[in-house]
XYZ file of C-alpha atoms in Angstrom:
334
model
C -9.664 -15.425 13.517
C -8.875 -13.418 16.672
C -6.004 -11.261 17.880
C -5.006 -9.671 21.180
C -5.372 -6.199 19.638
C -7.903 -3.578 20.703
C -8.144 -2.725 16.999
C -6.919 -4.663 13.962
C -7.291 -5.099 10.220
C -5.923 -7.365 7.482
C -6.151 -5.936 3.971
C -5.175 -7.109 0.508
C -2.817 -4.388 -0.699
C -3.635 -4.435 -4.397
C -7.429 -4.673 -4.272
C -7.996 -3.011 -0.903
C -10.281 -5.878 0.133
C -10.539 -6.279 3.904
C -9.985 -9.910 4.891
C -10.337 -9.448 8.652
C -11.204 -6.551 10.925
C -11.882 -5.846 14.577
C -12.829 -2.340 15.748
C -11.064 -1.096 12.601
C -12.667 2.370 12.741
C -11.994 3.095 16.409
C -9.876 6.234 16.810
C -6.699 5.229 18.642
C -3.274 6.503 19.577
C -0.817 5.127 17.014
C 2.619 5.983 18.469
C 5.553 5.667 16.049
C 3.595 4.044 13.209
C 3.029 7.765 12.529
C 6.496 7.759 10.987
C 5.235 5.946 7.889
C 3.419 9.156 6.975
C 6.414 11.266 8.052
C 8.672 9.323 5.694
C 6.160 9.342 2.817
C 5.697 13.118 2.975
C 9.445 13.726 3.331
C 10.296 11.557 0.318
C 7.608 13.168 -1.843
C 8.385 16.753 -0.802
C 12.141 16.627 -0.123
C 15.412 15.570 -1.777
C 17.230 12.555 -0.327
C 20.599 14.202 -1.036
C 19.778 17.387 0.887
C 22.048 18.244 3.794
C 20.121 18.772 7.028
C 21.590 20.619 10.002
C 20.247 19.297 13.292
C 18.572 21.935 15.465
C 18.612 22.063 19.237
C 14.912 21.210 19.293
C 15.492 18.067 17.216
C 18.521 16.926 19.205
C 16.679 17.192 22.517
C 13.413 15.539 21.458
C 12.161 13.042 24.055
C 11.742 9.313 23.509
C 13.353 6.874 21.087
C 16.284 8.359 19.177
C 19.032 7.902 16.631
C 21.048 10.115 19.024
C 21.536 13.241 16.960
C 23.688 16.058 18.283
C 22.892 19.738 17.859
C 24.666 21.261 14.859
C 25.665 18.050 13.083
C 24.795 17.710 9.398
C 23.337 14.590 7.793
C 21.609 13.828 4.508
C 17.840 13.581 4.465
C 18.240 9.921 3.431
C 20.340 9.135 6.528
C 17.708 10.762 8.711
C 14.970 8.690 7.073
C 16.852 5.515 7.981
C 16.873 6.893 11.532
C 13.127 7.528 11.326
C 12.134 4.102 9.978
C 14.770 1.739 11.431
C 15.472 2.980 14.946
C 12.301 5.089 15.217
C 14.199 8.258 16.034
C 11.894 10.973 17.360
C 14.863 13.317 16.995
C 15.268 12.323 13.339
C 11.553 12.878 12.697
C 11.752 16.436 14.045
C 14.895 17.185 12.008
C 13.177 15.869 8.872
C 10.023 17.882 9.603
C 11.903 21.145 10.172
C 13.892 20.716 6.960
C 11.084 19.604 4.637
C 8.246 21.668 6.115
C 10.212 24.728 7.189
C 9.003 24.033 10.731
C 7.357 21.182 12.604
C 4.021 23.001 12.300
C 4.479 23.430 8.554
C 5.341 19.765 8.126
C 2.367 18.609 10.209
C 0.131 20.591 7.834
C 1.636 18.602 4.948
C 1.011 15.360 6.859
C -2.664 16.156 7.382
C -3.029 17.229 3.762
C -1.540 13.910 2.598
C -3.773 11.964 4.986
C -6.858 13.627 3.484
C -5.575 12.874 -0.016
C -5.272 9.183 0.922
C -8.816 9.072 2.285
C -7.732 8.749 5.916
C -11.037 10.231 7.086
C -10.702 9.409 10.790
C -7.123 10.560 11.364
C -5.447 13.665 12.733
C -1.725 14.339 13.113
C -0.154 16.773 15.576
C 3.539 15.836 15.271
C 5.909 13.873 13.024
C 6.933 11.225 15.562
C 3.768 9.892 17.216
C 4.202 11.233 20.733
C 0.880 11.207 22.608
C -1.387 14.152 21.843
C -5.169 14.565 21.933
C -5.071 15.791 18.328
C -2.945 12.850 17.172
C -4.853 9.675 16.330
C -5.839 7.296 13.558
C -7.654 4.009 12.977
C -6.511 0.575 11.842
C -8.376 1.057 8.550
C -6.790 4.457 7.906
C -3.317 3.097 8.712
C -3.888 0.291 6.211
C -4.734 2.940 3.590
C -1.475 4.683 4.465
C 0.423 1.404 4.148
C -1.047 0.863 0.657
C 0.366 4.235 -0.397
C 3.709 3.474 1.252
C 3.964 0.199 -0.677
C 3.852 2.148 -3.925
C 6.827 4.300 -2.876
C 9.981 2.382 -3.790
C 12.301 4.588 -1.731
C 10.244 4.240 1.424
C 9.991 0.460 1.057
C 13.705 0.138 0.316
C 14.463 1.832 3.620
C 11.681 0.167 5.633
C 12.737 -3.335 4.518
C 16.404 -2.816 5.479
C 17.367 -4.991 8.458
C 20.478 -2.985 9.323
C 22.584 -0.327 7.616
C 25.725 1.683 8.118
C 25.236 5.147 6.659
C 26.530 8.585 7.535
C 28.895 7.086 10.093
C 26.067 5.357 12.000
C 25.003 1.738 12.145
C 21.269 1.309 12.633
C 19.190 -1.839 13.164
C 15.525 -2.157 12.265
C 13.167 -2.580 15.242
C 10.750 -4.580 13.065
C 11.316 -8.213 14.075
C 8.828 -9.438 11.463
C 11.617 -8.984 8.899
C 13.148 -12.055 10.580
C 9.963 -13.842 11.660
C 7.876 -13.722 8.465
C 9.085 -14.973 5.084
C 8.304 -12.291 2.519
C 7.893 -9.471 5.060
C 8.338 -6.187 3.182
C 8.701 -4.046 6.301
C 6.930 -0.958 7.625
C 6.782 0.301 11.215
C 6.588 -0.474 14.917
C 5.398 1.849 17.659
C 5.016 2.125 21.420
C 4.082 4.620 24.064
C 2.683 3.804 27.492
C -0.697 5.270 26.546
C -0.858 3.780 23.032
C 0.553 0.392 23.937
C 2.245 -1.604 21.183
C 1.270 -0.598 17.648
C 2.421 -2.293 14.457
C 1.866 -1.830 10.730
C 3.416 -4.434 8.452
C 3.116 -5.965 5.015
C 4.132 -9.280 3.518
C 4.172 -10.886 0.087
C 3.561 -14.480 -0.995
C 3.033 -15.812 -4.511
C 2.770 -12.255 -5.814
C 0.000 -11.343 -3.357
C 0.658 -8.554 -0.852
C -1.181 -8.247 2.455
C -1.166 -5.435 5.029
C -1.706 -6.038 8.741
C -2.355 -3.340 11.351
C -2.730 -3.921 15.087
C -3.238 -1.159 17.662
C -2.796 -1.636 21.404
C -1.632 -5.231 21.055
C 0.667 -6.858 23.587
C 1.185 -9.894 21.350
C 1.673 -8.161 18.025
C 4.555 -10.223 16.572
C 2.560 -13.456 16.928
C -0.694 -11.821 15.844
C 0.793 -10.518 12.595
C 2.217 -13.942 11.794
C -1.191 -15.502 12.449
C -2.958 -12.871 10.336
C -0.679 -13.586 7.382
C -1.079 -17.351 7.703
C -4.839 -16.872 7.727
C -4.966 -14.356 4.879
C -2.708 -16.138 2.436
C -4.408 -19.508 2.986
C -8.060 -18.408 3.236
C -7.995 -15.642 0.589
C -5.369 -16.435 -2.055
C -5.222 -14.083 -5.029
C -7.110 -15.607 -7.950
C -6.158 -14.531 -11.459
C -9.099 -13.272 -13.514
C -7.119 -11.782 -16.408
C -3.518 -11.669 -17.597
C -2.468 -8.618 -19.588
C -1.919 -9.509 -23.251
C -3.734 -12.844 -23.087
C -7.027 -13.662 -24.811
C -10.055 -13.847 -22.514
C -12.624 -14.886 -25.107
C -13.652 -14.751 -28.788
C -16.214 -12.303 -30.145
C -18.353 -12.552 -33.257
C -17.620 -10.206 -36.155
C -20.181 -9.569 -38.890
C -19.191 -8.887 -42.484
C -15.599 -9.944 -42.045
C -13.235 -12.406 -43.695
C -13.184 -14.047 -40.284
C -16.332 -14.538 -38.239
C -14.581 -14.115 -34.883
C -11.799 -12.094 -33.257
C -9.932 -12.847 -30.008
C -10.443 -10.300 -27.240
C -7.240 -9.528 -25.357
C -7.057 -8.256 -21.773
C -5.608 -4.739 -21.771
C -4.559 -5.151 -18.126
C -4.147 -7.889 -15.574
C -6.596 -8.432 -12.732
C -6.313 -10.568 -9.597
C -8.570 -10.670 -6.572
C -8.362 -12.413 -3.198
C -11.232 -14.834 -2.789
C -12.107 -17.816 -0.651
C -12.770 -21.209 -2.241
C -16.460 -20.904 -1.417
C -16.803 -17.555 -3.182
C -17.852 -17.303 -6.817
C -15.779 -15.219 -9.239
C -17.405 -14.604 -12.616
C -16.488 -12.674 -15.756
C -18.965 -10.751 -17.938
C -17.939 -9.549 -21.403
C -19.369 -6.136 -22.296
C -18.831 -4.899 -25.862
C -19.233 -1.197 -26.632
C -21.227 -2.207 -29.731
C -21.618 -5.297 -31.949
C -18.396 -5.871 -33.910
C -18.558 -5.291 -37.642
C -15.639 -5.469 -40.028
C -13.273 -3.781 -40.407
C -11.887 -4.318 -36.890
C -8.377 -3.024 -36.184
C -5.939 -4.961 -34.006
C -5.336 -3.189 -30.705
C -8.584 -1.217 -30.775
C -10.461 -1.131 -27.457
C -13.856 -2.696 -28.104
C -15.252 -3.204 -24.615
C -14.461 -4.425 -21.123
C -14.314 -7.581 -19.056
C -16.288 -7.057 -15.853
C -15.363 -9.225 -12.867
C -17.862 -10.027 -10.125
C -17.574 -11.651 -6.713
C -20.819 -13.390 -5.727
C -22.603 -11.180 -8.280
C -21.120 -7.829 -7.185
C -18.709 -6.018 -9.491
C -15.147 -5.874 -8.106
C -13.268 -4.573 -11.132
C -12.949 -4.400 -14.899
C -10.249 -4.323 -17.561
C -10.381 -3.038 -21.145
C -10.677 -5.566 -23.974
C -8.844 -4.989 -27.241
C -9.134 -6.728 -30.586
C -6.432 -9.367 -30.910
C -6.099 -9.081 -34.683
C -7.328 -7.090 -37.664
C -10.428 -8.421 -39.424
C -10.934 -7.055 -42.923
C -14.388 -6.869 -44.532
C -15.465 -9.516 -46.968
C -15.158 -8.607 -50.617
C -18.542 -9.170 -52.326
C -18.670 -11.820 -55.088
C -19.731 -9.195 -57.631
C -16.696 -7.048 -56.850
C -14.420 -10.098 -56.747
C -15.337 -10.889 -60.367
C -14.487 -7.459 -61.705
C -11.237 -6.992 -63.579
C -9.770 -3.507 -63.643
């Protein structure tokens, strides 16, 4: 698997497993893919229904725009459509000033969130991605950010919108993958002359979600399609456990029944190639002895890929097992 990107990564969203990478830890300019973090922080810290008055600074921000005018008032939600669909640098500044009190205050929130997400090789200097020596990230860090974005329903609702008319404006999403890739869930494009073309996207197939990031890639639309074709075919999600279904039977001593079904307390899937070996190990907290109560956690199922642990789920007793009544007691009449 190869791409035209200077830096790239393909990651399984749910497990975090990296399926492909190339220079994934190289610090790079990321252009407007920055706005994923801008939107995430704004949604978490702000109120979508807030009214935001556009400042002069926001209205006259350079670069791509949703064409705000000084003094107009829009909701924070409308501005976020401007941030994620038409990549408005003006909208990003307006959002930052409202949510953070100032651009500087908002950038502090962005860097705090990046640290929280484990984006160890990233630094943010503005909310829109304009070139700055103190503004950079890596493909791996941007994939971590995309994983967090996927868990935010509001952000993904906006990012997956192809076009919208809101607040008197009609905006069209710059992300062509929404048309090119079946199951594309959205995310963000970017470009500056210094950064080149940058793209963060995610797609879903058969319940599996993948994240692709390419930095400095002149052929990004085709590369993301190729990455998804590769990922979904070479590393399909394999189901190890289904919540509520029995994984195995365990022995019970001293009970009216000698066994009890062990039920998975959570589901677990993992992307794995056909040649890779997925195994399950049952670990009980202690040998089961009656009485055993239905629903009680009694251990864990440990899942391994080629012998290395990749996850575990709790195991609960599937039914109650009462202790045997001794024959001496059974013969007594009260």
